[in-house]
């Protein structure tokens, strides 16, 4: 393991977050199975809203659709946020959206890169994946009990180092800019931006979020193929609706609503 990269410094992160919602309970581990799994365990035991689980290394990082998330230790950002929002279950996706927006803006501010969103949960730079979000939640009596938002963001990793577990081309901030970025500063910025968005969402001001999200979407207006566990659908991506579903137009001109799946762009 290469330790020449700067380590995460939870004490500094906490200090700089000051009175942020996310300074309330920062749980840091050098190594754990998955920050999402620990955040869910803590949630079940009553951990407060705003709990952040942050790790240098995951032994069993989880991706969407049962996949793994691979990241070498000490290079990237791997964390999960626990929220207990008073939102309708149908609005959970908006939380994924604002985490994507906060990550994009933080990356832009710190590095000058302009990532785009690949529906539903990925950030891309130049046709390569920079980050992924895994959202997990629990409902109780039809209401949201808690939501765990996990972000894996490739920062100082050179994906060319030959990671065989990644089937699709991945990238990192270092690979795109040639410059090492402080993960501490990036995380602090990201959590600040996320908190602003979160307060907006809680107060019902989400039009702006949808607008920005649609503007940053890589797939809208393009021909796409969506693979879900059930089927493969082709069509033109039209828009994302207020529940985060993707609306596409198939070759007969009919609109279809897609709730989840894997999108490939037909370049
Ligand atoms: C995906 O692209 O499929 C989503 C990847 C999400 C990875 C992050 S890393 C931190 C958090 N903990 C996990 O186990 N997964 C998420």
Coordinates of C-alpha atoms and ligand atoms in Angstrom, one line a residue:
X1 CA 0.0 0.0 0.0
X2 CA 1.3 3.4 -0.9
X3 CA 1.2 5.7 2.1
X4 CA 2.7 8.7 0.4
X5 CA -0.9 9.9 -0.2
X6 CA -2.3 12.1 2.6
X7 CA -4.5 10.3 5.1
X8 CA -8.0 11.3 6.1
X9 CA -8.0 13.4 9.2
X10 CA -11.3 13.0 11.0
X11 CA -10.4 15.5 13.7
X12 CA -9.7 18.2 11.1
X13 CA -12.8 17.4 9.2
X14 CA -14.9 17.7 12.4
X15 CA -13.3 21.0 13.3
X16 CA -13.9 22.5 9.9
X17 CA -17.5 21.3 9.7
X18 CA -18.1 23.4 12.8
X19 CA -21.8 23.4 13.6
X20 CA -22.8 21.4 10.5
X21 CA -25.4 18.6 10.8
X22 CA -22.6 16.2 9.8
X23 CA -20.3 17.2 12.7
X24 CA -22.7 15.5 15.1
X25 CA -21.5 12.0 14.8
X26 CA -18.5 11.2 12.5
X27 CA -17.6 7.6 12.6
X28 CA -14.2 6.9 11.2
X29 CA -12.6 3.5 10.5
X30 CA -9.4 2.7 8.8
X31 CA -10.9 -0.5 7.5
X32 CA -14.3 -2.0 7.5
X33 CA -16.6 -4.1 5.3
X34 CA -18.8 -1.4 3.9
X35 CA -19.6 2.1 5.2
X36 CA -23.2 1.6 4.0
X37 CA -23.5 -1.6 6.0
X38 CA -22.1 0.0 9.2
X39 CA -24.3 3.1 8.7
X40 CA -27.4 0.8 8.5
X41 CA -26.3 -1.1 11.6
X42 CA -25.9 2.1 13.5
X43 CA -29.2 3.4 12.2
X44 CA -30.9 0.2 13.5
X45 CA -29.4 1.0 16.9
X46 CA -30.7 4.5 16.9
X47 CA -27.8 6.6 15.5
X48 CA -28.9 10.2 14.9
X49 CA -29.6 11.9 11.6
X50 CA -26.4 13.4 10.3
X51 CA -24.2 10.4 11.2
X52 CA -21.4 10.0 8.7
X53 CA -19.4 6.8 8.4
X54 CA -16.1 7.4 6.7
X55 CA -13.4 4.8 5.9
X56 CA -9.9 4.6 4.3
X57 CA -10.6 1.1 3.1
X58 CA -13.6 -1.2 2.5
X59 CA -13.2 -5.0 2.5
X60 CA -16.5 -5.6 0.9
X61 CA -17.6 -2.3 -0.7
X62 CA -21.1 -2.6 -2.2
X63 CA -22.2 -1.3 -5.6
X64 CA -25.7 -1.1 -7.1
X65 CA -27.5 -4.3 -8.2
X66 CA -25.4 -6.6 -6.1
X67 CA -22.1 -5.6 -7.5
X68 CA -18.9 -4.9 -5.6
X69 CA -17.3 -1.5 -5.3
X70 CA -13.5 -1.7 -5.4
X71 CA -11.2 1.0 -4.1
X72 CA -7.6 0.7 -2.9
X73 CA -7.1 2.1 0.6
X74 CA -6.0 5.7 1.4
X75 CA -6.7 7.1 -2.1
X76 CA -10.4 7.7 -2.6
X77 CA -13.5 8.9 -0.7
X78 CA -15.7 6.2 0.7
X79 CA -18.4 7.3 3.0
X80 CA -22.1 7.0 3.9
X81 CA -24.5 9.6 5.3
X82 CA -27.4 8.6 7.6
X83 CA -30.6 10.7 7.3
X84 CA -34.0 10.5 8.9
X85 CA -35.9 12.8 6.7
X86 CA -39.6 13.6 7.1
X87 CA -40.2 12.8 3.4
X88 CA -42.6 10.6 1.5
X89 CA -40.9 7.3 0.4
X90 CA -41.4 8.4 -3.2
X91 CA -39.1 11.4 -2.6
X92 CA -36.1 9.3 -1.5
X93 CA -34.5 9.6 -4.9
X94 CA -34.2 13.3 -4.5
X95 CA -31.6 12.7 -1.8
X96 CA -29.5 10.7 -4.3
X97 CA -29.9 13.5 -6.7
X98 CA -28.6 16.1 -4.2
X99 CA -25.7 14.0 -3.2
X100 CA -24.7 13.8 -6.9
X101 CA -25.1 17.6 -7.2
X102 CA -23.1 18.3 -4.1
X103 CA -20.4 15.9 -5.3
X104 CA -20.3 17.6 -8.7
X105 CA -20.0 21.1 -7.3
X106 CA -17.4 20.1 -4.7
X107 CA -15.3 18.4 -7.4
X108 CA -15.7 21.4 -9.7
X109 CA -14.7 23.9 -7.0
X110 CA -11.7 21.9 -5.8
X111 CA -10.4 20.6 -9.1
X112 CA -12.0 22.4 -12.1
X113 CA -13.4 19.2 -13.5
X114 CA -17.0 19.1 -14.6
X115 CA -18.5 15.7 -14.0
X116 CA -21.9 14.8 -15.4
X117 CA -24.6 12.5 -14.1
X118 CA -25.4 9.2 -15.7
X119 CA -28.9 8.2 -14.5
X120 CA -29.6 7.0 -12.0
X121 CA -26.6 7.2 -9.7
X122 CA -23.2 7.6 -11.4
X123 CA -20.9 10.5 -12.0
X124 CA -18.9 10.5 -15.2
X125 CA -16.0 12.5 -16.6
X126 CA -15.2 12.0 -20.3
X127 CA -17.2 8.8 -20.7
X128 CA -15.5 7.2 -17.6
X129 CA -17.0 6.6 -14.2
X130 CA -15.7 8.9 -11.5
X131 CA -18.1 8.0 -8.7
X132 CA -21.1 5.9 -7.8
X133 CA -23.9 6.3 -5.2
X134 CA -25.6 3.5 -3.4
X135 CA -28.8 4.5 -1.6
X136 CA -30.4 2.2 0.9
X137 CA -33.4 2.8 3.1
X138 CA -35.8 1.4 5.6
X139 CA -39.5 2.1 5.8
X140 CA -41.7 1.8 8.8
X141 CA -45.5 1.8 8.6
X142 CA -45.3 3.4 5.1
X143 CA -43.0 6.2 6.2
X144 CA -39.2 6.7 5.8
X145 CA -37.4 5.4 8.9
X146 CA -33.9 6.2 7.6
X147 CA -31.9 6.6 4.4
X148 CA -28.3 5.7 4.0
X149 CA -26.5 7.4 1.1
X150 CA -23.1 5.9 0.2
X151 CA -20.7 7.6 -2.1
X152 CA -17.5 6.2 -3.6
X153 CA -15.6 8.9 -5.3
X154 CA -12.3 8.2 -7.1
X155 CA -9.8 10.9 -6.0
X156 CA -6.1 10.0 -5.9
X157 CA -6.3 6.6 -7.5
X158 CA -4.8 5.7 -10.8
X159 CA -7.3 3.2 -12.2
X160 CA -4.7 2.1 -14.7
X161 CA -3.0 0.3 -11.9
X162 CA -4.6 -2.8 -13.2
X163 CA -7.7 -3.4 -11.2
X164 CA -9.3 -6.4 -12.8
X165 CA -12.6 -6.3 -10.8
X166 CA -13.7 -3.1 -12.7
X167 CA -15.3 -4.1 -15.9
X168 CA -16.1 -0.7 -17.1
X169 CA -13.6 2.1 -17.6
X170 CA -13.2 4.1 -14.5
X171 CA -11.3 7.3 -13.8
X172 CA -10.3 9.5 -10.9
X173 CA -9.6 13.1 -10.2
X174 CA -5.8 12.3 -10.3
X175 CA -6.2 10.5 -13.6
X176 CA -8.0 13.4 -15.2
X177 CA -6.0 16.3 -13.8
X178 CA -2.6 14.8 -12.9
X179 CA -2.9 16.6 -9.5
X180 CA -3.4 15.1 -6.1
X181 CA -6.4 16.5 -4.3
X182 CA -6.9 16.7 -0.5
X183 CA -9.7 14.3 0.4
X184 CA -10.3 16.1 3.6
X185 CA -11.0 19.4 1.9
X186 CA -13.1 17.8 -0.8
X187 CA -15.2 15.9 1.8
X188 CA -15.7 19.1 3.9
X189 CA -16.8 21.1 0.8
X190 CA -19.1 18.2 -0.3
X191 CA -20.8 17.9 3.1
X192 CA -21.4 21.6 3.3
X193 CA -23.0 21.7 -0.1
X194 CA -25.0 18.6 0.6
X195 CA -26.3 20.2 3.8
X196 CA -27.5 23.3 1.9
X197 CA -29.3 21.1 -0.6
X198 CA -30.8 18.9 2.1
X199 CA -32.3 21.8 3.9
X200 CA -33.8 23.0 0.7
X201 CA -35.3 19.6 0.0
X202 CA -36.8 19.4 3.5
X203 CA -38.5 22.8 3.0
X204 CA -40.0 21.6 -0.3
X205 CA -37.8 23.8 -2.5
X206 CA -36.9 21.2 -5.1
X207 CA -37.6 22.7 -8.5
X208 CA -34.1 24.1 -8.6
X209 CA -32.7 20.6 -7.8
X210 CA -34.6 19.0 -10.7
X211 CA -33.5 21.7 -13.1
X212 CA -29.9 21.4 -12.2
X213 CA -30.0 17.7 -12.2
X214 CA -31.6 17.6 -15.7
X215 CA -29.0 20.1 -17.0
X216 CA -26.2 17.9 -15.7
X217 CA -27.6 14.7 -17.1
X218 CA -25.4 13.0 -19.6
X219 CA -28.2 10.9 -21.2
X220 CA -31.1 13.2 -21.8
X221 CA -31.8 13.7 -25.5
X222 CA -29.6 10.7 -26.3
X223 CA -30.4 7.2 -27.6
X224 CA -29.9 4.8 -24.8
X225 CA -30.3 1.2 -23.9
X226 CA -31.5 0.3 -20.5
X227 CA -30.8 -3.1 -19.0
X228 CA -32.8 -4.0 -15.9
X229 CA -33.0 -7.5 -14.3
X230 CA -36.2 -8.0 -16.3
X231 CA -35.6 -6.6 -19.8
X232 CA -33.6 -4.6 -22.2
X233 CA -35.2 -1.4 -23.6
X234 CA -34.0 1.0 -26.2
X235 CA -35.2 4.5 -26.9
X236 CA -34.5 8.2 -26.5
X237 CA -34.0 9.5 -23.0
X238 CA -36.5 12.4 -22.6
X239 CA -36.4 13.5 -18.9
X240 CA -36.3 12.5 -15.3
X241 CA -39.6 12.9 -13.5
X242 CA -40.1 14.1 -9.9
X243 CA -39.7 10.7 -8.5
X244 CA -36.4 10.1 -10.3
X245 CA -37.8 7.8 -12.9
X246 CA -36.4 8.0 -16.4
X247 CA -38.9 8.7 -19.2
X248 CA -37.9 7.4 -22.6
X249 CA -39.5 7.3 -25.9
X250 CA -39.4 3.9 -27.7
X251 CA -39.2 3.4 -31.4
X252 CA -42.9 3.4 -31.8
X253 CA -43.0 6.9 -30.2
X254 CA -44.5 5.7 -27.0
X255 CA -43.3 7.1 -23.7
X256 CA -42.1 4.6 -21.1
X257 CA -41.2 5.1 -17.5
X258 CA -38.1 3.3 -16.2
X259 CA -37.7 3.0 -12.5
X260 CA -34.2 1.5 -12.3
X261 CA -31.6 -0.2 -14.4
X262 CA -28.3 0.2 -16.1
X263 CA -28.0 2.6 -19.0
X264 CA -25.6 2.4 -21.9
X265 CA -25.3 5.3 -24.2
X266 CA -25.4 4.4 -27.9
X267 CA -22.7 6.7 -29.1
Ligands
LIG1 C1 -22.4 1.9 -7.8 O1 -21.8 2.6 -8.6 O2 -22.8 0.8 -8.1 C2 -22.5 2.5 -6.4 C3 -21.2 2.5 -5.7 C4 -21.3 3.0 -4.3 C5 -20.0 2.8 -3.5 C6 -20.0 3.4 -2.2 S1 -18.4 3.4 -1.4 C7 -19.1 4.0 0.1 C8 -20.4 3.3 0.3 N1 -20.3 2.0 0.9 C9 -20.5 0.9 0.1 O3 -20.4 -0.3 0.5 N2 -20.9 1.4 -1.1 C10 -20.9 2.8 -1.1

